[in-house]
Coordinates of C-alpha atoms in Angstrom, one line a residue:
Chain A
E214 CA 37.6 -32.0 69.2
D215 CA 34.5 -33.7 67.6
K216 CA 33.5 -31.8 64.5
V217 CA 30.4 -31.8 62.2
V218 CA 30.2 -29.5 59.2
Q219 CA 26.9 -29.1 57.1
S220 CA 26.6 -27.8 53.6
P221 CA 25.2 -25.5 52.2
L222 CA 24.3 -23.2 55.3
S223 CA 21.1 -22.1 53.3
L224 CA 19.3 -23.1 50.3
V225 CA 16.2 -21.6 48.2
V226 CA 14.4 -23.9 46.0
H227 CA 11.1 -24.0 44.0
E228 CA 8.4 -26.6 44.9
G229 CA 8.8 -29.9 43.0
D230 CA 12.8 -29.4 42.9
T231 CA 15.0 -32.1 44.2
V232 CA 17.5 -31.1 47.2
T233 CA 20.6 -32.5 48.3
L234 CA 21.9 -31.9 51.9
N235 CA 25.3 -32.8 53.1
C236 CA 27.2 -33.5 56.2
S237 CA 30.6 -34.6 56.9
Y238 CA 32.4 -35.5 60.2
E239 CA 35.5 -35.7 62.0
V240 CA 34.9 -37.6 65.2
T241 CA 36.6 -40.0 67.7
N242 CA 34.8 -43.4 68.0
F243 CA 32.0 -42.8 65.8
R244 CA 28.7 -44.5 66.8
S245 CA 25.8 -43.1 64.7
L246 CA 24.5 -40.0 62.7
L247 CA 21.1 -38.7 62.9
W248 CA 19.4 -36.3 60.8
Y249 CA 17.0 -33.8 62.4
K250 CA 14.2 -31.4 61.2
Q251 CA 13.6 -28.0 63.0
E252 CA 10.7 -25.9 61.8
K253 CA 9.7 -23.6 64.4
K254 CA 10.7 -25.0 67.9
A255 CA 12.1 -28.4 68.8
P256 CA 14.1 -30.5 66.5
T257 CA 12.3 -33.6 65.4
F258 CA 13.9 -37.0 64.6
L259 CA 14.2 -37.9 61.1
F260 CA 16.9 -40.8 60.5
M261 CA 19.6 -42.7 62.3
L262 CA 22.3 -44.2 60.4
T263 CA 24.7 -46.6 61.7
S264 CA 27.6 -48.8 60.5
S265 CA 25.1 -51.4 60.3
G266 CA 22.2 -49.3 58.7
I267 CA 23.7 -47.1 56.1
E268 CA 20.6 -46.0 54.2
K269 CA 17.2 -45.0 55.4
K270 CA 14.2 -43.9 53.3
S271 CA 11.0 -42.4 54.4
G272 CA 8.3 -41.1 51.7
R273 CA 10.3 -38.4 49.9
L274 CA 13.3 -38.2 52.3
S275 CA 16.2 -40.7 52.2
S276 CA 19.7 -40.5 53.7
I277 CA 22.7 -42.4 53.0
L278 CA 25.9 -43.0 55.4
D279 CA 29.4 -43.0 53.6
K280 CA 31.8 -44.3 56.1
K281 CA 34.8 -44.3 53.9
E282 CA 34.1 -40.3 53.0
L283 CA 32.9 -40.0 56.6
S284 CA 30.0 -38.1 55.5
S285 CA 26.1 -38.3 55.0
I286 CA 23.6 -36.7 52.3
L287 CA 20.0 -36.2 52.9
N288 CA 17.9 -36.1 49.8
I289 CA 14.3 -34.6 49.6
T290 CA 12.5 -35.2 46.2
A291 CA 9.6 -33.3 44.8
T292 CA 10.0 -30.6 47.5
Q293 CA 7.0 -29.1 49.0
T294 CA 6.6 -25.7 51.2
G295 CA 5.9 -27.8 54.1
D296 CA 9.6 -29.1 53.7
S297 CA 11.0 -25.4 54.8
A298 CA 12.7 -25.9 57.8
I299 CA 16.5 -26.1 59.3
Y300 CA 17.9 -29.7 58.9
L301 CA 20.6 -30.5 61.6
C302 CA 22.9 -33.3 61.4
A303 CA 24.5 -34.7 64.5
V304 CA 27.0 -37.3 65.2
E305 CA 27.0 -39.5 68.3
A306 CA 30.6 -40.5 69.2
G307 CA 32.6 -41.3 72.7
S308 CA 34.8 -43.5 74.3
G309 CA 32.0 -45.8 75.5
G310 CA 30.1 -46.3 78.9
S311 CA 28.1 -43.0 79.2
N312 CA 30.5 -40.9 77.3
Y313 CA 28.8 -40.9 74.2
K314 CA 27.5 -37.2 73.0
L315 CA 25.7 -35.9 70.3
T316 CA 27.8 -33.0 68.2
F317 CA 25.6 -31.0 66.2
G318 CA 26.2 -29.2 63.0
K319 CA 25.0 -25.7 62.3
G320 CA 22.3 -27.0 60.0
T321 CA 21.1 -26.1 56.7
L322 CA 18.3 -23.6 56.2
L323 CA 16.0 -24.8 53.3
T324 CA 13.5 -22.6 52.0
V325 CA 11.0 -23.9 49.5
N326 CA 8.9 -21.4 47.4
P327 CA 5.6 -22.2 45.8
Chain B
D86 CA 7.4 -32.5 72.9
A87 CA 5.4 -35.4 74.4
G88 CA 6.7 -36.2 77.7
I89 CA 9.1 -33.2 78.1
T90 CA 8.3 -29.9 79.8
Q91 CA 10.8 -26.9 79.8
S92 CA 9.7 -23.9 81.9
P93 CA 9.6 -21.1 81.7
R94 CA 9.0 -20.9 78.2
H95 CA 10.2 -17.3 77.8
K96 CA 12.4 -15.4 80.3
V97 CA 13.8 -11.9 80.6
T98 CA 16.3 -10.9 83.3
E99 CA 19.0 -8.8 84.1
T100 CA 22.7 -9.0 83.9
G101 CA 24.4 -10.5 87.2
T102 CA 20.9 -12.3 88.1
P103 CA 20.8 -16.1 88.9
V104 CA 18.6 -17.8 86.6
T105 CA 17.3 -21.5 86.8
L106 CA 15.6 -23.5 83.9
R107 CA 13.8 -26.5 84.4
C108 CA 13.4 -29.5 82.4
H109 CA 10.8 -32.0 83.5
Q110 CA 10.1 -35.3 81.8
T111 CA 7.5 -38.2 82.3
E112 CA 9.1 -40.8 80.2
N113 CA 11.7 -42.1 83.0
H114 CA 14.5 -41.8 80.4
R115 CA 18.0 -42.2 81.9
Y116 CA 19.7 -39.5 79.9
M117 CA 18.9 -35.6 79.9
Y118 CA 20.6 -32.9 78.0
W119 CA 20.9 -29.2 77.9
Y120 CA 21.5 -27.4 74.7
R121 CA 21.9 -24.0 73.7
Q122 CA 21.0 -22.6 70.1
D123 CA 22.4 -19.7 68.6
P124 CA 22.5 -18.2 64.8
G125 CA 25.9 -19.4 63.4
H126 CA 26.4 -21.9 66.0
G127 CA 24.0 -24.5 65.9
L128 CA 23.0 -26.7 68.8
R129 CA 26.0 -26.7 71.4
L130 CA 25.9 -29.1 74.5
I131 CA 26.0 -27.2 77.9
H132 CA 25.8 -30.3 80.2
Y133 CA 24.4 -33.8 80.3
S134 CA 23.2 -36.4 82.7
Y135 CA 23.4 -40.2 82.7
G136 CA 21.5 -40.6 85.8
V137 CA 20.4 -39.2 89.3
K138 CA 23.3 -37.0 90.6
D139 CA 25.4 -38.1 87.5
T140 CA 26.2 -35.0 85.3
D141 CA 29.2 -34.1 83.1
K142 CA 30.1 -31.1 81.2
G143 CA 29.5 -30.2 77.6
E144 CA 31.3 -28.1 74.9
V145 CA 29.8 -24.8 76.5
S146 CA 29.6 -25.5 80.2
D147 CA 31.3 -22.3 81.5
G148 CA 28.8 -19.9 83.4
Y149 CA 26.4 -23.0 83.7
S150 CA 25.6 -25.5 86.3
V151 CA 23.3 -28.3 86.6
S152 CA 21.3 -30.7 89.2
R153 CA 19.6 -33.7 88.8
S154 CA 18.1 -35.0 92.3
K155 CA 15.3 -37.0 90.6
T156 CA 14.9 -38.9 87.3
E157 CA 12.4 -36.6 85.8
D158 CA 13.9 -33.2 86.7
F159 CA 17.3 -31.5 85.1
L160 CA 17.9 -28.1 86.3
L161 CA 20.0 -25.7 84.3
T162 CA 21.1 -22.5 86.4
L163 CA 23.0 -19.7 85.2
E164 CA 24.7 -18.4 88.3
S165 CA 25.2 -14.9 87.4
A166 CA 23.5 -14.1 84.0
T167 CA 25.6 -12.4 81.2
S168 CA 24.4 -11.1 77.7
S169 CA 26.2 -13.8 75.9
Q170 CA 24.0 -16.3 77.5
T171 CA 21.1 -14.8 76.0
S172 CA 20.0 -17.8 73.7
V173 CA 17.2 -20.5 73.2
Y174 CA 18.0 -23.3 75.4
F175 CA 16.6 -26.9 74.8
C176 CA 16.4 -29.9 77.1
A177 CA 16.5 -33.1 75.4
I178 CA 16.0 -36.9 76.8
S179 CA 17.1 -40.0 75.7
P180 CA 16.4 -43.5 76.8
N181 CA 19.5 -45.2 75.1
L182 CA 22.1 -42.4 74.1
E183 CA 20.8 -42.5 70.6
K184 CA 18.2 -40.4 69.2
L185 CA 16.9 -37.4 71.3
F186 CA 13.8 -36.1 72.0
F187 CA 13.8 -32.2 72.4
G188 CA 11.5 -30.2 74.7
S189 CA 10.0 -27.0 73.0
G190 CA 12.7 -24.5 74.1
T191 CA 13.2 -21.7 76.7
Q192 CA 13.8 -18.3 75.1
L193 CA 16.1 -16.5 77.4
S194 CA 17.0 -13.1 77.2
V195 CA 19.5 -11.1 79.3
L196 CA 19.6 -7.6 79.2

């Protein structure tokens, strides 16, 4: 059974702090790792990391995939109250064809206080 | 949310009644998914579809069935709703098995 574990489960910081969210996985036939941000409703896509693209950056957010350690981190620098959300990590894996599926971690609830 | 519509947005029903949730897409994506999201569990896959009339089970499929008779519609049915199926249900679509695009969710309460 594929597993994705995120830590911490929740985190409270002050505006301007830098945070690091963790995601580790145990899956068969890894294909990609994705990060999503969920504010009030639907999760929205942030990054996708694969064997050929292990580091992504967008503004204050960046993510790295460590294939050796089977993990990824999501960094947010100079946090703002608008960064408050649940951050979801998902791993795509499968045996090929139409068997690829996403397995989600439980998420990290980030609260940024002014 | 663009291109994905879930209906209803909210539903309250009684134990033992059948319930059908609908997911409609205008993106013509091949892959469609139903997830449920519960506190402490995150998003869990119920069923998914890789084409018209092609569906498969996810990790929490017991008590649920799905149908996809057209590319744009993916229906999730609870044959006999139970209180444990109270949850937020998300539909998602994908063109290529990679990143998913989620609908706005359906809040289902089974009393």
